[in-house]
Amino acid sequence: MTDKRRRAQRRSRAPKIGVIIANTGTPAAPTRKAVKKYLSQFLMDRRICPMPRPVWWALLHLHILGKRSKASAEKYEHIWTAEGSPLIAYTEALERGLNDYYAEQGLPVVVRTGMSYGKPSIKQAVRELKEAGCTKLVVLPMYPQPAFSTFGSVADAAERAVRRARFKGEVVYVEGYAEDPVYIGAVAASIRNAGFSEEAGDRLLFSFHSIPLKDIEAGDTYELQTGATSLAVAGELGLDRRSWTISYQSRFDKGRTWLSPFTRPTLVRLAQAAGEQGRLFMVCPNFSVDCLETLYDIPFELEPLYLAALAGADVDADEEPGALENTGRAESRCDAAHADVVRTVRRKRAAVAYRGAHAPSDDDPFVYVPCLNKSKAHLRVLTHVLGPYVGDAR
C-alpha cells in the first residue's frame, strides 16, 4: 500500500478537526459607509469600549463615527489591494496553505478564516466547520502575544458562534506563542533578510500594539510576553542589549493610561541619538500579518516623523495621539519648514512598497521589516503551533 493511500485511509477513519485562524477584522471596502459599519461593531465590543456602554453608544454614534469613518476610509484607500483588504488576503492565503499542508499529510483537518468583526466572521467559520463534519474545533487567535482585549474578543465571538450553531464537540483555544522557537526563528530570519547588520551599526526597534494599563493591573500578562518575544528574538540574532529597544503604538484613546514607552517619542529619541553610521529597523512581532497599523501608520506617519527628527526638525511627539482623536491630518507633527521631508517620504514609501515591491538600500536610514504574512516561514510557524492540537507530530 502506498503512503498516499495510507494517508487517505487514516483521514477517512479519523474524526475531523476544524481550525479557525482568527484575527480582528477589517471593513468590507475602503468606503466611509463600510468603515462606519465595521467601526460600529468593533468599538461597541465590551472589551474595547472605554466607558459604560449606554454612554459610549451615544457618544460613538452621535459624535465619533462620522469623523472617524471618513478619516479611516481615507487611510484604507492607501493600503487596499486588487484582492481587497491585505489583512483578509494574507489570512485567506494562509488558510489555503494550511489546508494544502494537512491534505498532503493525510490529516483530517479543515481550516477556516474567522474575524472578530466584519467578514468572514467567526460565526461563519464555525458553521462551515460543523457542516464539514468536524467534531472538534481549535481556535487560533493570531496574536502571538495575546491580550485580554484581543484574545478575549476572539473567544467571546467563538463562544457565541458555537452556541448558535449548536456545536456539541470540544472547543480548545491556542493561547499565544510568544516564545515558540519556530516563531522566534521566523521573526529573527525576517529581520536578517531585511538587511539588518549590528556590525554596520544598525539598531532595532520592536514595536507592539499598546493596551490599557488597567488590563495589566487586572492580570493581563501581555507586557511580559512582549518582553519575552523581544529578548528571544534579540538572543536569536545575537544582539547587544544597547542595539535594540521596545515601544508600543496605536493607543486607542487619551482617556485611559496606556502601556508605554510609546513608539512616536521613542522614534524621536532614537533619531536624535543616531550617529552617522547605521540604520533603524522597525519590526512589529505581534501583528501576524500586515494591516492598517503597519501598512499605513508606519510609512505615512511613523517613518516621516523619524526622518524629520533625523533631519533636525522641531517635532512634537511627547505623547502618542489616541486613535479616536487622530484624524490623520498632522501625523508626523513636523513644523512647516520640514514639510518637504514629509512629502518626499510619503511619495517614496507608499503603502504598496511594504507589500513586497520595496527593497531597502544601504543608505535608507529607516527600514520596516514586514510581518510574516503569507510566507512559507509563517506556515511553518502555524503548523508547529497547531501541531499538539491536531495530532501533527512535525
Short mmCIF file of C-alpha atoms in Angstrom, two decimals:
data_model
loop_
_atom_site.label_atom_id
_atom_site.label_comp_id
_atom_site.label_asym_id
_atom_site.label_seq_id
_atom_site.Cartn_x
_atom_site.Cartn_y
_atom_site.Cartn_z
CA MET A 1 0.00 0.00 0.00
CA THR A 2 1.37 3.40 -0.96
CA ASP A 3 1.94 6.18 1.58
CA LYS A 4 -0.67 8.28 -0.21
CA ARG A 5 -3.29 5.53 0.18
CA ARG A 6 -2.43 5.01 3.85
CA ARG A 7 -2.87 8.72 4.50
CA ALA A 8 -6.23 8.69 2.70
CA GLN A 9 -7.45 5.76 4.82
CA ARG A 10 -6.27 7.40 8.02
CA ARG A 11 -8.06 10.60 7.03
CA SER A 12 -11.32 8.77 6.28
CA ARG A 13 -11.33 6.94 9.65
CA ALA A 14 -10.30 9.76 11.99
CA PRO A 15 -12.75 12.40 13.26
CA LYS A 16 -12.37 15.75 11.55
CA ILE A 17 -10.79 18.65 13.40
CA GLY A 18 -11.77 22.19 12.46
CA VAL A 19 -9.25 25.01 12.86
CA ILE A 20 -10.20 28.69 12.92
CA ILE A 21 -7.39 31.16 12.32
CA ALA A 22 -8.82 34.32 13.79
CA ASN A 23 -7.90 37.99 13.71
CA THR A 24 -9.51 41.34 14.46
CA GLY A 25 -11.08 42.08 11.10
CA THR A 26 -11.39 44.83 8.53
CA PRO A 27 -14.05 46.81 6.65
CA ALA A 28 -15.56 45.18 3.55
CA ALA A 29 -14.42 48.12 1.42
CA PRO A 30 -12.38 51.33 1.79
CA THR A 31 -15.53 53.45 1.85
CA ARG A 32 -17.00 55.62 4.53
CA LYS A 33 -20.15 53.50 4.73
CA ALA A 34 -18.28 50.20 5.06
CA VAL A 35 -15.79 51.62 7.55
CA LYS A 36 -18.60 53.09 9.67
CA LYS A 37 -20.33 49.70 9.82
CA TYR A 38 -17.09 47.98 10.79
CA LEU A 39 -16.12 50.55 13.42
CA SER A 40 -19.59 50.43 14.96
CA GLN A 41 -19.23 46.69 15.55
CA PHE A 42 -15.61 46.92 16.66
CA LEU A 43 -15.93 49.88 19.00
CA MET A 44 -19.05 48.55 20.74
CA ASP A 45 -17.23 45.40 21.85
CA ARG A 46 -17.42 45.31 25.64
CA ARG A 47 -13.68 44.66 25.76
CA ILE A 48 -12.95 47.77 23.69
CA CYS A 49 -15.39 50.50 24.78
CA PRO A 50 -13.77 52.80 27.35
CA MET A 51 -16.87 53.70 29.39
CA PRO A 52 -20.34 52.34 30.29
CA ARG A 53 -21.95 51.01 27.13
CA PRO A 54 -25.09 53.24 27.03
CA VAL A 55 -22.98 56.39 27.39
CA TRP A 56 -20.43 55.10 24.91
CA TRP A 57 -23.12 54.15 22.38
CA ALA A 58 -24.48 57.69 22.36
CA LEU A 59 -21.04 59.30 22.15
CA LEU A 60 -19.94 56.88 19.44
CA HIS A 61 -22.96 57.23 17.17
CA LEU A 62 -23.60 60.94 17.69
CA HIS A 63 -20.03 62.27 17.58
CA ILE A 64 -17.25 59.79 16.83
CA LEU A 65 -18.29 57.54 13.95
CA GLY A 66 -18.91 60.31 11.44
CA LYS A 67 -15.45 61.77 11.93
CA ARG A 68 -13.55 58.51 12.32
CA SER A 69 -15.20 56.66 9.42
CA LYS A 70 -14.15 59.38 6.98
CA ALA A 71 -10.56 59.55 8.26
CA SER A 72 -10.19 55.77 8.42
CA ALA A 73 -11.66 55.23 4.96
CA GLU A 74 -9.03 57.58 3.52
CA LYS A 75 -6.32 55.50 5.20
CA TYR A 76 -7.77 52.20 3.98
CA GLU A 77 -7.79 53.56 0.42
CA HIS A 78 -3.99 53.80 0.59
CA ILE A 79 -3.49 50.14 1.54
CA TRP A 80 -6.32 48.44 -0.40
CA THR A 81 -5.27 45.88 -3.00
CA ALA A 82 -6.83 44.17 -6.02
CA GLU A 83 -7.55 41.25 -3.64
CA GLY A 84 -9.22 43.53 -1.12
CA SER A 85 -8.01 44.14 2.41
CA PRO A 86 -4.41 42.97 2.95
CA LEU A 87 -5.41 41.50 6.32
CA ILE A 88 -8.05 39.27 4.71
CA ALA A 89 -5.96 38.46 1.63
CA TYR A 90 -2.95 37.35 3.67
CA THR A 91 -5.02 35.37 6.16
CA GLU A 92 -7.00 33.55 3.48
CA ALA A 93 -3.73 32.70 1.72
CA LEU A 94 -2.58 31.14 5.00
CA GLU A 95 -5.88 29.26 5.20
CA ARG A 96 -5.28 27.76 1.76
CA GLY A 97 -1.69 26.90 2.63
CA LEU A 98 -2.70 25.14 5.84
CA ASN A 99 -5.45 23.17 4.12
CA ASP A 100 -2.99 22.05 1.45
CA TYR A 101 -0.46 21.05 4.12
CA TYR A 102 -2.92 18.95 6.13
CA ALA A 103 -4.23 17.30 2.97
CA GLU A 104 -0.68 16.34 1.98
CA GLN A 105 -0.04 14.96 5.46
CA GLY A 106 -3.23 12.92 5.39
CA LEU A 107 -4.56 14.65 8.50
CA PRO A 108 -8.35 15.14 8.86
CA VAL A 109 -8.05 18.88 9.48
CA VAL A 110 -10.14 21.63 7.87
CA VAL A 111 -9.06 25.28 8.26
CA ARG A 112 -11.21 28.39 8.00
CA THR A 113 -10.59 32.10 8.48
CA GLY A 114 -12.70 33.97 11.03
CA MET A 115 -12.68 37.61 12.12
CA SER A 116 -13.92 39.07 15.39
CA TYR A 117 -15.53 41.93 13.44
CA GLY A 118 -16.59 42.03 9.82
CA LYS A 119 -16.38 39.18 7.32
CA PRO A 120 -15.53 36.36 7.04
CA SER A 121 -16.86 36.06 10.56
CA ILE A 122 -16.05 33.53 13.25
CA LYS A 123 -19.75 32.66 13.20
CA GLN A 124 -19.48 31.72 9.52
CA ALA A 125 -16.31 29.69 10.17
CA VAL A 126 -17.96 27.65 12.95
CA ARG A 127 -20.99 26.96 10.80
CA GLU A 128 -18.88 25.81 7.84
CA LEU A 129 -16.71 23.56 10.00
CA LYS A 130 -19.75 21.95 11.59
CA GLU A 131 -21.24 21.33 8.15
CA ALA A 132 -17.91 19.79 7.08
CA GLY A 133 -18.35 17.17 9.79
CA CYS A 134 -15.80 18.46 12.28
CA THR A 135 -16.24 17.12 15.83
CA LYS A 136 -13.55 19.29 17.45
CA LEU A 137 -12.70 22.96 16.99
CA VAL A 138 -9.28 24.52 17.54
CA VAL A 139 -9.38 28.31 17.66
CA LEU A 140 -6.07 30.05 16.96
CA PRO A 141 -6.24 33.81 17.65
CA MET A 142 -3.37 35.08 15.52
CA TYR A 143 -1.91 37.23 18.26
CA PRO A 144 1.46 35.73 19.28
CA GLN A 145 1.27 37.83 22.46
CA PRO A 146 -2.43 37.67 23.35
CA ALA A 147 -4.07 40.33 25.50
CA PHE A 148 -7.42 40.43 27.27
CA SER A 149 -8.85 42.64 24.52
CA THR A 150 -7.55 40.63 21.53
CA PHE A 151 -7.74 37.02 22.67
CA GLY A 152 -10.86 37.78 24.67
CA SER A 153 -12.75 39.21 21.70
CA VAL A 154 -11.98 36.09 19.64
CA ALA A 155 -13.04 33.80 22.49
CA ASP A 156 -16.27 35.76 23.02
CA ALA A 157 -17.16 35.55 19.32
CA ALA A 158 -16.30 31.84 19.16
CA GLU A 159 -18.40 31.00 22.20
CA ARG A 160 -21.39 32.85 20.76
CA ALA A 161 -20.93 31.15 17.40
CA VAL A 162 -20.66 27.68 18.98
CA ARG A 163 -23.90 28.23 20.91
CA ARG A 164 -25.79 29.50 17.89
CA ALA A 165 -24.54 26.67 15.68
CA ARG A 166 -25.35 24.15 18.44
CA PHE A 167 -21.94 22.64 18.03
CA LYS A 168 -21.57 19.88 20.63
CA GLY A 169 -17.93 18.93 20.16
CA GLU A 170 -14.81 20.00 22.05
CA VAL A 171 -13.57 23.58 21.59
CA VAL A 172 -10.00 24.46 22.51
CA TYR A 173 -8.05 27.71 22.24
CA VAL A 174 -4.40 28.28 21.43
CA GLU A 175 -3.38 30.91 23.97
CA GLY A 176 -0.44 32.58 22.27
CA TYR A 177 3.00 31.56 21.13
CA ALA A 178 5.21 34.45 22.25
CA GLU A 179 8.25 32.23 22.87
CA ASP A 180 7.62 29.42 20.39
CA PRO A 181 11.07 28.62 18.93
CA VAL A 182 9.84 28.33 15.33
CA TYR A 183 8.05 31.68 15.62
CA ILE A 184 11.11 33.32 17.19
CA GLY A 185 13.32 31.91 14.46
CA ALA A 186 10.99 33.15 11.73
CA VAL A 187 10.88 36.71 13.11
CA ALA A 188 14.66 36.77 13.52
CA ALA A 189 15.13 35.48 9.97
CA SER A 190 12.80 38.17 8.61
CA ILE A 191 14.96 40.83 10.27
CA ARG A 192 18.14 39.32 8.85
CA ASN A 193 16.55 39.05 5.40
CA ALA A 194 15.64 42.73 5.53
CA GLY A 195 19.36 43.51 5.70
CA PHE A 196 19.86 44.15 9.42
CA SER A 197 23.52 44.17 10.48
CA GLU A 198 24.56 45.00 14.01
CA GLU A 199 28.17 45.13 12.80
CA ALA A 200 27.22 48.01 10.50
CA GLY A 201 25.74 49.93 13.41
CA ASP A 202 22.08 49.13 12.70
CA ARG A 203 19.60 49.44 15.56
CA LEU A 204 16.36 47.53 16.05
CA LEU A 205 13.03 48.75 17.40
CA PHE A 206 10.39 46.22 18.46
CA SER A 207 7.03 48.00 18.30
CA PHE A 208 3.96 46.30 19.77
CA HIS A 209 0.33 47.37 19.97
CA SER A 210 -0.35 49.12 23.27
CA ILE A 211 -3.02 48.09 25.79
CA PRO A 212 -4.66 49.92 28.74
CA LEU A 213 -2.68 49.69 31.97
CA LYS A 214 -5.86 48.71 33.81
CA ASP A 215 -5.75 45.37 31.97
CA ILE A 216 -2.21 44.74 33.20
CA GLU A 217 -3.31 45.63 36.73
CA ALA A 218 -6.12 43.09 36.33
CA GLY A 219 -3.63 40.34 35.49
CA ASP A 220 -3.00 40.64 31.74
CA THR A 221 0.48 39.23 31.03
CA TYR A 222 0.81 40.98 27.67
CA GLU A 223 3.75 43.19 28.72
CA LEU A 224 5.69 40.16 29.94
CA GLN A 225 5.00 38.37 26.67
CA THR A 226 6.20 41.27 24.52
CA GLY A 227 9.37 41.43 26.57
CA ALA A 228 9.90 37.69 26.27
CA THR A 229 9.49 37.78 22.49
CA SER A 230 11.89 40.69 22.12
CA LEU A 231 14.52 39.06 24.33
CA ALA A 232 14.22 35.77 22.45
CA VAL A 233 14.49 37.38 19.00
CA ALA A 234 17.41 39.56 20.10
CA GLY A 235 19.07 36.45 21.51
CA GLU A 236 18.49 34.57 18.26
CA LEU A 237 20.18 37.44 16.42
CA GLY A 238 22.98 37.65 18.98
CA LEU A 239 22.35 41.34 19.64
CA ASP A 240 23.95 43.52 22.25
CA ARG A 241 21.29 44.98 24.56
CA ARG A 242 22.27 48.51 23.56
CA SER A 243 21.31 47.93 19.93
CA TRP A 244 17.59 47.25 20.44
CA THR A 245 14.63 48.63 22.34
CA ILE A 246 10.86 48.16 22.80
CA SER A 247 7.97 50.57 22.30
CA TYR A 248 4.18 50.48 21.96
CA GLN A 249 1.99 52.03 19.27
CA SER A 250 -1.68 52.54 18.36
CA ARG A 251 -3.02 53.88 21.61
CA PHE A 252 -6.81 53.87 21.30
CA ASP A 253 -7.83 56.94 23.29
CA LYS A 254 -6.48 59.62 25.61
CA GLY A 255 -8.99 58.95 28.37
CA ARG A 256 -7.06 56.00 29.80
CA THR A 257 -3.44 55.31 30.70
CA TRP A 258 -1.78 53.03 28.15
CA LEU A 259 1.27 50.79 28.17
CA SER A 260 4.38 52.73 27.20
CA PRO A 261 7.00 53.89 26.15
CA PHE A 262 5.12 54.99 23.07
CA THR A 263 6.58 54.50 19.61
CA ARG A 264 6.45 58.13 18.46
CA PRO A 265 8.62 59.66 21.21
CA THR A 266 10.87 56.60 21.06
CA LEU A 267 11.47 57.23 17.35
CA VAL A 268 12.31 60.86 18.04
CA ARG A 269 14.74 59.86 20.80
CA LEU A 270 16.41 57.27 18.55
CA ALA A 271 16.70 59.80 15.72
CA GLN A 272 18.28 62.38 17.99
CA ALA A 273 20.76 59.79 19.30
CA ALA A 274 21.61 58.37 15.86
CA GLY A 275 25.14 58.68 14.63
CA GLU A 276 26.32 58.95 11.07
CA GLN A 277 26.50 55.17 10.71
CA GLY A 278 23.74 52.61 10.93
CA ARG A 279 20.07 52.44 10.19
CA LEU A 280 16.95 51.93 12.28
CA PHE A 281 14.98 48.74 11.61
CA MET A 282 11.43 48.54 12.93
CA VAL A 283 9.58 45.25 13.39
CA CYS A 284 6.09 44.61 14.82
CA PRO A 285 6.11 40.98 16.07
CA ASN A 286 2.59 40.90 17.49
CA PHE A 287 1.00 41.65 14.12
CA SER A 288 0.83 38.26 12.40
CA VAL A 289 0.04 39.89 9.04
CA ASP A 290 0.37 43.45 7.85
CA CYS A 291 -2.70 45.65 8.34
CA LEU A 292 -3.67 49.31 8.70
CA GLU A 293 -1.42 49.81 11.73
CA THR A 294 1.63 48.75 9.75
CA LEU A 295 0.84 49.41 6.08
CA TYR A 296 -0.44 52.93 6.74
CA ASP A 297 0.80 54.10 10.12
CA ILE A 298 4.44 53.21 9.53
CA PRO A 299 5.13 54.63 6.05
CA PHE A 300 2.70 57.56 6.31
CA GLU A 301 3.12 58.60 9.95
CA LEU A 302 5.99 56.99 11.84
CA GLU A 303 8.74 56.95 9.23
CA PRO A 304 8.20 60.63 8.26
CA LEU A 305 8.35 61.50 11.95
CA TYR A 306 11.65 59.65 12.38
CA LEU A 307 13.24 61.13 9.25
CA ALA A 308 12.11 64.64 10.12
CA ALA A 309 13.64 64.29 13.58
CA LEU A 310 16.78 62.83 11.99
CA ALA A 311 16.97 65.92 9.75
CA GLY A 312 16.78 68.20 12.79
CA ALA A 313 13.11 69.14 12.56
CA ASP A 314 11.36 70.53 15.59
CA VAL A 315 8.86 67.69 16.05
CA ASP A 316 6.25 67.31 18.78
CA ALA A 317 5.91 63.69 19.82
CA ASP A 318 5.78 63.88 23.59
CA GLU A 319 2.82 61.51 23.67
CA GLU A 320 1.09 59.05 21.37
CA PRO A 321 -2.17 60.53 19.99
CA GLY A 322 -5.25 58.44 20.59
CA ALA A 323 -6.68 56.77 17.50
CA LEU A 324 -10.10 58.28 18.19
CA GLU A 325 -8.71 61.79 18.28
CA ASN A 326 -6.21 61.49 15.43
CA THR A 327 -7.77 62.43 12.10
CA GLY A 328 -4.58 61.78 10.16
CA ARG A 329 -4.00 65.43 9.24
CA ALA A 330 -0.90 66.02 11.36
CA GLU A 331 0.57 62.58 11.67
CA SER A 332 4.23 63.47 11.59
CA ARG A 333 3.90 66.60 13.71
CA CYS A 334 6.62 68.47 11.83
CA ASP A 335 6.70 72.21 11.52
CA ALA A 336 6.10 73.83 8.14
CA ALA A 337 9.81 74.25 7.45
CA HIS A 338 10.21 70.48 7.20
CA ALA A 339 7.01 69.66 5.35
CA ASP A 340 9.11 68.80 2.30
CA VAL A 341 10.67 65.92 4.26
CA VAL A 342 7.24 64.50 4.93
CA ARG A 343 6.07 64.86 1.33
CA THR A 344 9.20 63.23 -0.05
CA VAL A 345 8.97 60.28 2.32
CA ARG A 346 5.30 59.72 1.63
CA ARG A 347 5.90 59.60 -2.09
CA LYS A 348 8.80 57.20 -1.61
CA ARG A 349 7.12 55.00 0.94
CA ALA A 350 3.64 54.40 -0.45
CA ALA A 351 1.97 51.50 1.34
CA VAL A 352 2.37 49.29 -1.73
CA ALA A 353 6.11 49.36 -1.09
CA TYR A 354 5.59 47.29 2.01
CA ARG A 355 3.64 44.65 0.15
CA GLY A 356 6.82 43.38 -1.44
CA ALA A 357 7.90 45.95 -4.03
CA HIS A 358 10.41 47.81 -1.89
CA ALA A 359 13.89 46.51 -1.15
CA PRO A 360 15.76 48.82 1.24
CA SER A 361 19.10 50.13 0.08
CA ASP A 362 22.18 50.52 2.24
CA ASP A 363 21.57 54.24 2.62
CA ASP A 364 17.95 54.00 3.79
CA PRO A 365 18.02 55.35 7.37
CA PHE A 366 14.70 53.66 8.24
CA VAL A 367 13.68 50.11 7.31
CA TYR A 368 10.36 48.50 8.18
CA VAL A 369 10.53 44.70 8.45
CA PRO A 370 7.22 43.31 7.10
CA CYS A 371 5.15 40.86 9.09
CA LEU A 372 5.41 37.14 8.35
CA ASN A 373 2.26 37.45 6.20
CA LYS A 374 1.66 34.52 3.82
CA SER A 375 5.26 33.33 3.73
CA LYS A 376 6.35 29.70 3.93
CA ALA A 377 8.04 30.59 7.20
CA HIS A 378 4.70 31.71 8.62
CA LEU A 379 3.05 28.47 7.52
CA ARG A 380 5.78 26.55 9.33
CA VAL A 381 5.11 28.61 12.45
CA LEU A 382 1.38 27.93 12.35
CA THR A 383 1.70 24.19 11.67
CA HIS A 384 4.18 23.94 14.55
CA VAL A 385 1.92 25.88 16.93
CA LEU A 386 -1.14 23.85 15.90
CA GLY A 387 0.69 20.51 15.97
CA PRO A 388 -0.19 19.49 19.56
CA TYR A 389 -3.85 20.31 18.95
CA VAL A 390 -4.37 18.46 15.66
CA GLY A 391 -2.14 15.43 16.07
CA ASP A 392 0.65 16.59 13.78
CA ALA A 393 3.95 15.29 15.11
CA ARG A 394 6.04 17.66 12.98
#
